[in-house]
Amino acid sequence: MGDVLVLNATYEPLSVVSVKRAVVLLLKEKAELIETATAMLRAENFSLPRPLVIRLVYYVKIPRRVALPVSRRGILSRDQYTCQYCGDTPPRKDLTLDHVLPRSRGGKSTWENVTTACQKCNGRKSNRTPAEANMTLLTNPQRPRYIAIASLGNAEATQAWGKYMGD
Ligand SMILES: [Zn+2]
């Protein structure tokens, strides 16, 4: 059924939860509806518009922003399906994930160390760092802004979420 963006009491994006979890928060009056879809959710005891964005009634203090798991889908989307070495945009299935510092040399699978590469560039770079391979990255890989991941969802949700992403 998709996801719901949860805002902190301060309207800052906090988390993404399932519709089911969002409904529980709403029914327990721990959150309020901010943005809804046109579709309605109906159950025996209640009927309410499908939430897209909810806001917590009480402020939740979080030490860091919510961690987004690294995924192929996320990396390719962040890099706009473009090889970060040559700028080529082959069919998506021909794109590979490249560890900037190779895994064999301790490179981790983090947002900051994984980038999108076409097969040719990945092969050329091989087990080397970009400097060793004399290759330059078009962008420095970074943990994406929230919206990059959010945009993978449906269009209606993305639009509703966008207002709160400051992007
Ligand atoms: Zn390339």
JSON list of C-alpha atoms and ligand atoms in Angstrom, two decimals:
[
{"chain": "A", "resi": 1, "resn": "MET", "atom": "CA", "xyz": [0.00, 0.00, 0.00]},
{"chain": "A", "resi": 2, "resn": "GLY", "atom": "CA", "xyz": [3.01, 2.28, 0.11]},
{"chain": "A", "resi": 3, "resn": "ASP", "atom": "CA", "xyz": [4.61, 4.41, 2.74]},
{"chain": "A", "resi": 4, "resn": "VAL", "atom": "CA", "xyz": [3.75, 7.39, 4.85]},
{"chain": "A", "resi": 5, "resn": "LEU", "atom": "CA", "xyz": [6.12, 10.20, 5.69]},
{"chain": "A", "resi": 6, "resn": "VAL", "atom": "CA", "xyz": [6.27, 10.96, 9.40]},
{"chain": "A", "resi": 7, "resn": "LEU", "atom": "CA", "xyz": [7.06, 14.50, 10.44]},
{"chain": "A", "resi": 8, "resn": "ASN", "atom": "CA", "xyz": [8.30, 15.44, 13.84]},
{"chain": "A", "resi": 9, "resn": "ALA", "atom": "CA", "xyz": [6.24, 17.90, 15.86]},
{"chain": "A", "resi": 10, "resn": "THR", "atom": "CA", "xyz": [8.50, 20.55, 14.34]},
{"chain": "A", "resi": 11, "resn": "TYR", "atom": "CA", "xyz": [7.46, 19.51, 10.80]},
{"chain": "A", "resi": 12, "resn": "GLU", "atom": "CA", "xyz": [10.88, 18.09, 10.04]},
{"chain": "A", "resi": 13, "resn": "PRO", "atom": "CA", "xyz": [10.89, 14.74, 8.19]},
{"chain": "A", "resi": 14, "resn": "LEU", "atom": "CA", "xyz": [11.57, 12.03, 10.71]},
{"chain": "A", "resi": 15, "resn": "SER", "atom": "CA", "xyz": [10.83, 8.66, 9.25]},
{"chain": "A", "resi": 16, "resn": "VAL", "atom": "CA", "xyz": [8.86, 6.63, 6.77]},
{"chain": "A", "resi": 17, "resn": "VAL", "atom": "CA", "xyz": [6.37, 4.07, 8.04]},
{"chain": "A", "resi": 18, "resn": "SER", "atom": "CA", "xyz": [3.78, 1.71, 6.57]},
{"chain": "A", "resi": 19, "resn": "VAL", "atom": "CA", "xyz": [0.22, 2.89, 6.15]},
{"chain": "A", "resi": 20, "resn": "LYS", "atom": "CA", "xyz": [-0.79, 0.40, 8.85]},
{"chain": "A", "resi": 21, "resn": "ARG", "atom": "CA", "xyz": [1.64, 1.88, 11.36]},
{"chain": "A", "resi": 22, "resn": "ALA", "atom": "CA", "xyz": [0.54, 5.39, 10.44]},
{"chain": "A", "resi": 23, "resn": "VAL", "atom": "CA", "xyz": [-3.10, 4.49, 11.07]},
{"chain": "A", "resi": 24, "resn": "VAL", "atom": "CA", "xyz": [-2.19, 3.09, 14.50]},
{"chain": "A", "resi": 25, "resn": "LEU", "atom": "CA", "xyz": [-0.43, 6.35, 15.37]},
{"chain": "A", "resi": 26, "resn": "LEU", "atom": "CA", "xyz": [-3.43, 8.33, 14.18]},
{"chain": "A", "resi": 27, "resn": "LEU", "atom": "CA", "xyz": [-5.97, 6.21, 16.04]},
{"chain": "A", "resi": 28, "resn": "LYS", "atom": "CA", "xyz": [-3.92, 6.45, 19.22]},
{"chain": "A", "resi": 29, "resn": "GLU", "atom": "CA", "xyz": [-3.86, 10.20, 18.66]},
{"chain": "A", "resi": 30, "resn": "LYS", "atom": "CA", "xyz": [-0.08, 10.22, 18.68]},
{"chain": "A", "resi": 31, "resn": "ALA", "atom": "CA", "xyz": [-0.06, 11.79, 15.24]},
{"chain": "A", "resi": 32, "resn": "GLU", "atom": "CA", "xyz": [-2.26, 13.98, 13.10]},
{"chain": "A", "resi": 33, "resn": "LEU", "atom": "CA", "xyz": [-3.04, 13.87, 9.41]},
{"chain": "A", "resi": 34, "resn": "ILE", "atom": "CA", "xyz": [-1.19, 16.45, 7.35]},
{"chain": "A", "resi": 35, "resn": "GLU", "atom": "CA", "xyz": [-1.56, 15.26, 3.78]},
{"chain": "A", "resi": 36, "resn": "THR", "atom": "CA", "xyz": [-3.88, 12.63, 2.45]},
{"chain": "A", "resi": 37, "resn": "ALA", "atom": "CA", "xyz": [-4.48, 10.81, -0.78]},
{"chain": "A", "resi": 38, "resn": "THR", "atom": "CA", "xyz": [-7.83, 10.88, -2.53]},
{"chain": "A", "resi": 39, "resn": "ALA", "atom": "CA", "xyz": [-8.32, 7.20, -1.72]},
{"chain": "A", "resi": 40, "resn": "MET", "atom": "CA", "xyz": [-10.09, 6.25, 1.50]},
{"chain": "A", "resi": 41, "resn": "LEU", "atom": "CA", "xyz": [-9.11, 3.51, 3.92]},
{"chain": "A", "resi": 42, "resn": "ARG", "atom": "CA", "xyz": [-12.09, 1.64, 5.28]},
{"chain": "A", "resi": 43, "resn": "ALA", "atom": "CA", "xyz": [-12.23, -0.77, 8.16]},
{"chain": "A", "resi": 44, "resn": "GLU", "atom": "CA", "xyz": [-15.02, -2.00, 10.41]},
{"chain": "A", "resi": 45, "resn": "ASN", "atom": "CA", "xyz": [-14.66, 0.77, 12.94]},
{"chain": "A", "resi": 46, "resn": "PHE", "atom": "CA", "xyz": [-13.32, 3.63, 10.98]},
{"chain": "A", "resi": 47, "resn": "SER", "atom": "CA", "xyz": [-12.88, 5.20, 7.62]},
{"chain": "A", "resi": 48, "resn": "LEU", "atom": "CA", "xyz": [-10.22, 7.74, 6.90]},
{"chain": "A", "resi": 49, "resn": "PRO", "atom": "CA", "xyz": [-8.35, 9.17, 3.94]},
{"chain": "A", "resi": 50, "resn": "ARG", "atom": "CA", "xyz": [-5.20, 7.25, 3.11]},
{"chain": "A", "resi": 51, "resn": "PRO", "atom": "CA", "xyz": [-2.44, 9.16, 4.91]},
{"chain": "A", "resi": 52, "resn": "LEU", "atom": "CA", "xyz": [0.54, 10.42, 2.90]},
{"chain": "A", "resi": 53, "resn": "VAL", "atom": "CA", "xyz": [2.10, 12.63, 5.54]},
{"chain": "A", "resi": 54, "resn": "ILE", "atom": "CA", "xyz": [1.45, 12.58, 9.27]},
{"chain": "A", "resi": 55, "resn": "ARG", "atom": "CA", "xyz": [2.88, 14.69, 12.05]},
{"chain": "A", "resi": 56, "resn": "LEU", "atom": "CA", "xyz": [3.69, 13.49, 15.52]},
{"chain": "A", "resi": 57, "resn": "VAL", "atom": "CA", "xyz": [1.93, 15.34, 18.29]},
{"chain": "A", "resi": 58, "resn": "TYR", "atom": "CA", "xyz": [4.93, 15.12, 20.58]},
{"chain": "A", "resi": 59, "resn": "TYR", "atom": "CA", "xyz": [8.48, 16.07, 19.66]},
{"chain": "A", "resi": 60, "resn": "VAL", "atom": "CA", "xyz": [10.79, 13.10, 19.21]},
{"chain": "A", "resi": 61, "resn": "LYS", "atom": "CA", "xyz": [14.46, 13.74, 19.73]},
{"chain": "A", "resi": 62, "resn": "ILE", "atom": "CA", "xyz": [16.66, 11.73, 17.43]},
{"chain": "A", "resi": 63, "resn": "PRO", "atom": "CA", "xyz": [20.44, 11.69, 17.60]},
{"chain": "A", "resi": 64, "resn": "ARG", "atom": "CA", "xyz": [20.89, 11.29, 13.84]},
{"chain": "A", "resi": 65, "resn": "ARG", "atom": "CA", "xyz": [18.73, 11.31, 10.82]},
{"chain": "A", "resi": 66, "resn": "VAL", "atom": "CA", "xyz": [17.11, 8.07, 9.85]},
{"chain": "A", "resi": 67, "resn": "ALA", "atom": "CA", "xyz": [19.53, 5.67, 8.22]},
{"chain": "A", "resi": 68, "resn": "LEU", "atom": "CA", "xyz": [18.67, 4.75, 4.68]},
{"chain": "A", "resi": 69, "resn": "PRO", "atom": "CA", "xyz": [19.81, 1.30, 3.66]},
{"chain": "A", "resi": 70, "resn": "VAL", "atom": "CA", "xyz": [22.15, 1.21, 0.67]},
{"chain": "A", "resi": 71, "resn": "SER", "atom": "CA", "xyz": [20.52, -0.47, -2.30]},
{"chain": "A", "resi": 72, "resn": "ARG", "atom": "CA", "xyz": [21.21, -0.83, -6.00]},
{"chain": "A", "resi": 73, "resn": "ARG", "atom": "CA", "xyz": [17.94, 0.94, -6.71]},
{"chain": "A", "resi": 74, "resn": "GLY", "atom": "CA", "xyz": [18.87, 3.77, -4.37]},
{"chain": "A", "resi": 75, "resn": "ILE", "atom": "CA", "xyz": [22.39, 4.21, -5.73]},
{"chain": "A", "resi": 76, "resn": "LEU", "atom": "CA", "xyz": [21.30, 4.20, -9.38]},
{"chain": "A", "resi": 77, "resn": "SER", "atom": "CA", "xyz": [18.50, 6.64, -8.62]},
{"chain": "A", "resi": 78, "resn": "ARG", "atom": "CA", "xyz": [20.82, 8.95, -6.71]},
{"chain": "A", "resi": 79, "resn": "ASP", "atom": "CA", "xyz": [23.26, 8.94, -9.62]},
{"chain": "A", "resi": 80, "resn": "GLN", "atom": "CA", "xyz": [20.43, 9.44, -12.11]},
{"chain": "A", "resi": 81, "resn": "TYR", "atom": "CA", "xyz": [21.26, 6.19, -13.92]},
{"chain": "A", "resi": 82, "resn": "THR", "atom": "CA", "xyz": [24.47, 7.76, -15.18]},
{"chain": "A", "resi": 83, "resn": "CYS", "atom": "CA", "xyz": [27.95, 6.25, -15.13]},
{"chain": "A", "resi": 84, "resn": "GLN", "atom": "CA", "xyz": [29.83, 8.44, -12.69]},
{"chain": "A", "resi": 85, "resn": "TYR", "atom": "CA", "xyz": [33.09, 8.01, -14.59]},
{"chain": "A", "resi": 86, "resn": "CYS", "atom": "CA", "xyz": [32.22, 8.63, -18.24]},
{"chain": "A", "resi": 87, "resn": "GLY", "atom": "CA", "xyz": [28.75, 10.13, -17.99]},
{"chain": "A", "resi": 88, "resn": "ASP", "atom": "CA", "xyz": [27.24, 7.44, -20.19]},
{"chain": "A", "resi": 89, "resn": "THR", "atom": "CA", "xyz": [23.62, 6.38, -19.63]},
{"chain": "A", "resi": 90, "resn": "PRO", "atom": "CA", "xyz": [23.32, 2.80, -20.89]},
{"chain": "A", "resi": 91, "resn": "PRO", "atom": "CA", "xyz": [20.18, 0.74, -20.26]},
{"chain": "A", "resi": 92, "resn": "ARG", "atom": "CA", "xyz": [19.68, 0.33, -16.50]},
{"chain": "A", "resi": 93, "resn": "LYS", "atom": "CA", "xyz": [20.44, -3.35, -16.58]},
{"chain": "A", "resi": 94, "resn": "ASP", "atom": "CA", "xyz": [23.90, -2.57, -17.96]},
{"chain": "A", "resi": 95, "resn": "LEU", "atom": "CA", "xyz": [24.79, -0.30, -15.06]},
{"chain": "A", "resi": 96, "resn": "THR", "atom": "CA", "xyz": [26.91, -1.70, -12.27]},
{"chain": "A", "resi": 97, "resn": "LEU", "atom": "CA", "xyz": [27.74, -0.61, -8.76]},
{"chain": "A", "resi": 98, "resn": "ASP", "atom": "CA", "xyz": [31.36, 0.33, -8.23]},
{"chain": "A", "resi": 99, "resn": "HIS", "atom": "CA", "xyz": [33.08, 0.44, -4.87]},
{"chain": "A", "resi": 100, "resn": "VAL", "atom": "CA", "xyz": [35.24, 3.57, -5.09]},
{"chain": "A", "resi": 101, "resn": "LEU", "atom": "CA", "xyz": [37.71, 2.05, -2.65]},
{"chain": "A", "resi": 102, "resn": "PRO", "atom": "CA", "xyz": [37.52, -1.57, -3.79]},
{"chain": "A", "resi": 103, "resn": "ARG", "atom": "CA", "xyz": [35.97, -4.06, -1.40]},
{"chain": "A", "resi": 104, "resn": "SER", "atom": "CA", "xyz": [39.09, -6.18, -1.57]},
{"chain": "A", "resi": 105, "resn": "ARG", "atom": "CA", "xyz": [40.95, -3.28, -0.01]},
{"chain": "A", "resi": 106, "resn": "GLY", "atom": "CA", "xyz": [38.54, -2.64, 2.78]},
{"chain": "A", "resi": 107, "resn": "GLY", "atom": "CA", "xyz": [36.04, -0.45, 0.92]},
{"chain": "A", "resi": 108, "resn": "LYS", "atom": "CA", "xyz": [32.64, -0.59, 2.53]},
{"chain": "A", "resi": 109, "resn": "SER", "atom": "CA", "xyz": [29.20, -0.78, 0.97]},
{"chain": "A", "resi": 110, "resn": "THR", "atom": "CA", "xyz": [28.14, 2.65, 2.11]},
{"chain": "A", "resi": 111, "resn": "TRP", "atom": "CA", "xyz": [26.45, 5.50, 0.28]},
{"chain": "A", "resi": 112, "resn": "GLU", "atom": "CA", "xyz": [29.78, 7.32, 0.39]},
{"chain": "A", "resi": 113, "resn": "ASN", "atom": "CA", "xyz": [31.77, 4.49, -1.19]},
{"chain": "A", "resi": 114, "resn": "VAL", "atom": "CA", "xyz": [29.45, 3.09, -3.82]},
{"chain": "A", "resi": 115, "resn": "THR", "atom": "CA", "xyz": [28.83, 4.74, -7.14]},
{"chain": "A", "resi": 116, "resn": "THR", "atom": "CA", "xyz": [27.24, 3.96, -10.49]},
{"chain": "A", "resi": 117, "resn": "ALA", "atom": "CA", "xyz": [29.49, 2.78, -13.30]},
{"chain": "A", "resi": 118, "resn": "CYS", "atom": "CA", "xyz": [28.92, 1.40, -16.78]},
{"chain": "A", "resi": 119, "resn": "GLN", "atom": "CA", "xyz": [30.40, -2.03, -17.40]},
{"chain": "A", "resi": 120, "resn": "LYS", "atom": "CA", "xyz": [33.24, -0.58, -19.44]},
{"chain": "A", "resi": 121, "resn": "CYS", "atom": "CA", "xyz": [34.35, 1.85, -16.74]},
{"chain": "A", "resi": 122, "resn": "ASN", "atom": "CA", "xyz": [33.92, -0.71, -14.00]},
{"chain": "A", "resi": 123, "resn": "GLY", "atom": "CA", "xyz": [36.11, -3.13, -15.93]},
{"chain": "A", "resi": 124, "resn": "ARG", "atom": "CA", "xyz": [38.69, -0.48, -16.65]},
{"chain": "A", "resi": 125, "resn": "LYS", "atom": "CA", "xyz": [38.87, 0.67, -13.04]},
{"chain": "A", "resi": 126, "resn": "SER", "atom": "CA", "xyz": [39.01, -2.87, -11.80]},
{"chain": "A", "resi": 127, "resn": "ASN", "atom": "CA", "xyz": [40.64, -3.30, -8.40]},
{"chain": "A", "resi": 128, "resn": "ARG", "atom": "CA", "xyz": [42.02, 0.21, -8.19]},
{"chain": "A", "resi": 129, "resn": "THR", "atom": "CA", "xyz": [41.07, 3.52, -6.69]},
{"chain": "A", "resi": 130, "resn": "PRO", "atom": "CA", "xyz": [39.96, 6.20, -9.17]},
{"chain": "A", "resi": 131, "resn": "ALA", "atom": "CA", "xyz": [43.32, 7.97, -8.73]},
{"chain": "A", "resi": 132, "resn": "GLU", "atom": "CA", "xyz": [45.27, 4.80, -9.46]},
{"chain": "A", "resi": 133, "resn": "ALA", "atom": "CA", "xyz": [43.12, 4.16, -12.51]},
{"chain": "A", "resi": 134, "resn": "ASN", "atom": "CA", "xyz": [43.44, 7.80, -13.56]},
{"chain": "A", "resi": 135, "resn": "MET", "atom": "CA", "xyz": [39.70, 8.15, -13.58]},
{"chain": "A", "resi": 136, "resn": "THR", "atom": "CA", "xyz": [37.67, 11.03, -12.18]},
{"chain": "A", "resi": 137, "resn": "LEU", "atom": "CA", "xyz": [34.32, 10.77, -10.48]},
{"chain": "A", "resi": 138, "resn": "LEU", "atom": "CA", "xyz": [31.67, 13.16, -11.82]},
{"chain": "A", "resi": 139, "resn": "THR", "atom": "CA", "xyz": [30.19, 13.43, -8.35]},
{"chain": "A", "resi": 140, "resn": "ASN", "atom": "CA", "xyz": [31.38, 12.51, -4.91]},
{"chain": "A", "resi": 141, "resn": "PRO", "atom": "CA", "xyz": [29.09, 9.76, -3.67]},
{"chain": "A", "resi": 142, "resn": "GLN", "atom": "CA", "xyz": [27.00, 10.91, -0.74]},
{"chain": "A", "resi": 143, "resn": "ARG", "atom": "CA", "xyz": [24.14, 9.69, 1.30]},
{"chain": "A", "resi": 144, "resn": "PRO", "atom": "CA", "xyz": [21.15, 10.90, -0.71]},
{"chain": "A", "resi": 145, "resn": "ARG", "atom": "CA", "xyz": [18.79, 13.51, 0.49]},
{"chain": "A", "resi": 146, "resn": "TYR", "atom": "CA", "xyz": [15.57, 12.04, 1.66]},
{"chain": "A", "resi": 147, "resn": "ILE", "atom": "CA", "xyz": [13.68, 13.00, -1.46]},
{"chain": "A", "resi": 148, "resn": "ALA", "atom": "CA", "xyz": [15.80, 10.80, -3.70]},
{"chain": "A", "resi": 149, "resn": "ILE", "atom": "CA", "xyz": [14.48, 7.74, -1.95]},
{"chain": "A", "resi": 150, "resn": "ALA", "atom": "CA", "xyz": [11.04, 9.14, -1.46]},
{"chain": "A", "resi": 151, "resn": "SER", "atom": "CA", "xyz": [10.79, 9.73, -5.19]},
{"chain": "A", "resi": 152, "resn": "LEU", "atom": "CA", "xyz": [10.96, 6.01, -5.75]},
{"chain": "A", "resi": 153, "resn": "GLY", "atom": "CA", "xyz": [7.46, 5.75, -4.34]},
{"chain": "A", "resi": 154, "resn": "ASN", "atom": "CA", "xyz": [4.29, 6.79, -6.10]},
{"chain": "A", "resi": 155, "resn": "ALA", "atom": "CA", "xyz": [3.85, 10.21, -7.61]},
{"chain": "A", "resi": 156, "resn": "GLU", "atom": "CA", "xyz": [1.06, 11.36, -5.32]},
{"chain": "A", "resi": 157, "resn": "ALA", "atom": "CA", "xyz": [3.11, 10.57, -2.21]},
{"chain": "A", "resi": 158, "resn": "THR", "atom": "CA", "xyz": [6.20, 12.21, -3.65]},
{"chain": "A", "resi": 159, "resn": "GLN", "atom": "CA", "xyz": [4.33, 15.40, -4.32]},
{"chain": "A", "resi": 160, "resn": "ALA", "atom": "CA", "xyz": [2.85, 15.47, -0.84]},
{"chain": "A", "resi": 161, "resn": "TRP", "atom": "CA", "xyz": [6.19, 14.63, 0.76]},
{"chain": "A", "resi": 162, "resn": "GLY", "atom": "CA", "xyz": [8.12, 17.15, -1.31]},
{"chain": "A", "resi": 163, "resn": "LYS", "atom": "CA", "xyz": [6.75, 20.11, 0.59]},
{"chain": "A", "resi": 164, "resn": "TYR", "atom": "CA", "xyz": [8.40, 18.88, 3.74]},
{"chain": "A", "resi": 165, "resn": "MET", "atom": "CA", "xyz": [11.76, 17.94, 2.31]},
{"chain": "A", "resi": 166, "resn": "GLY", "atom": "CA", "xyz": [12.95, 21.47, 1.72]},
{"chain": "A", "resi": 167, "resn": "ASP", "atom": "CA", "xyz": [14.30, 20.34, -1.60]},
{"chain": "B", "resi": 1, "resn": "ZN", "atom": "ZN", "xyz": [31.36, 4.66, -17.88]}
]
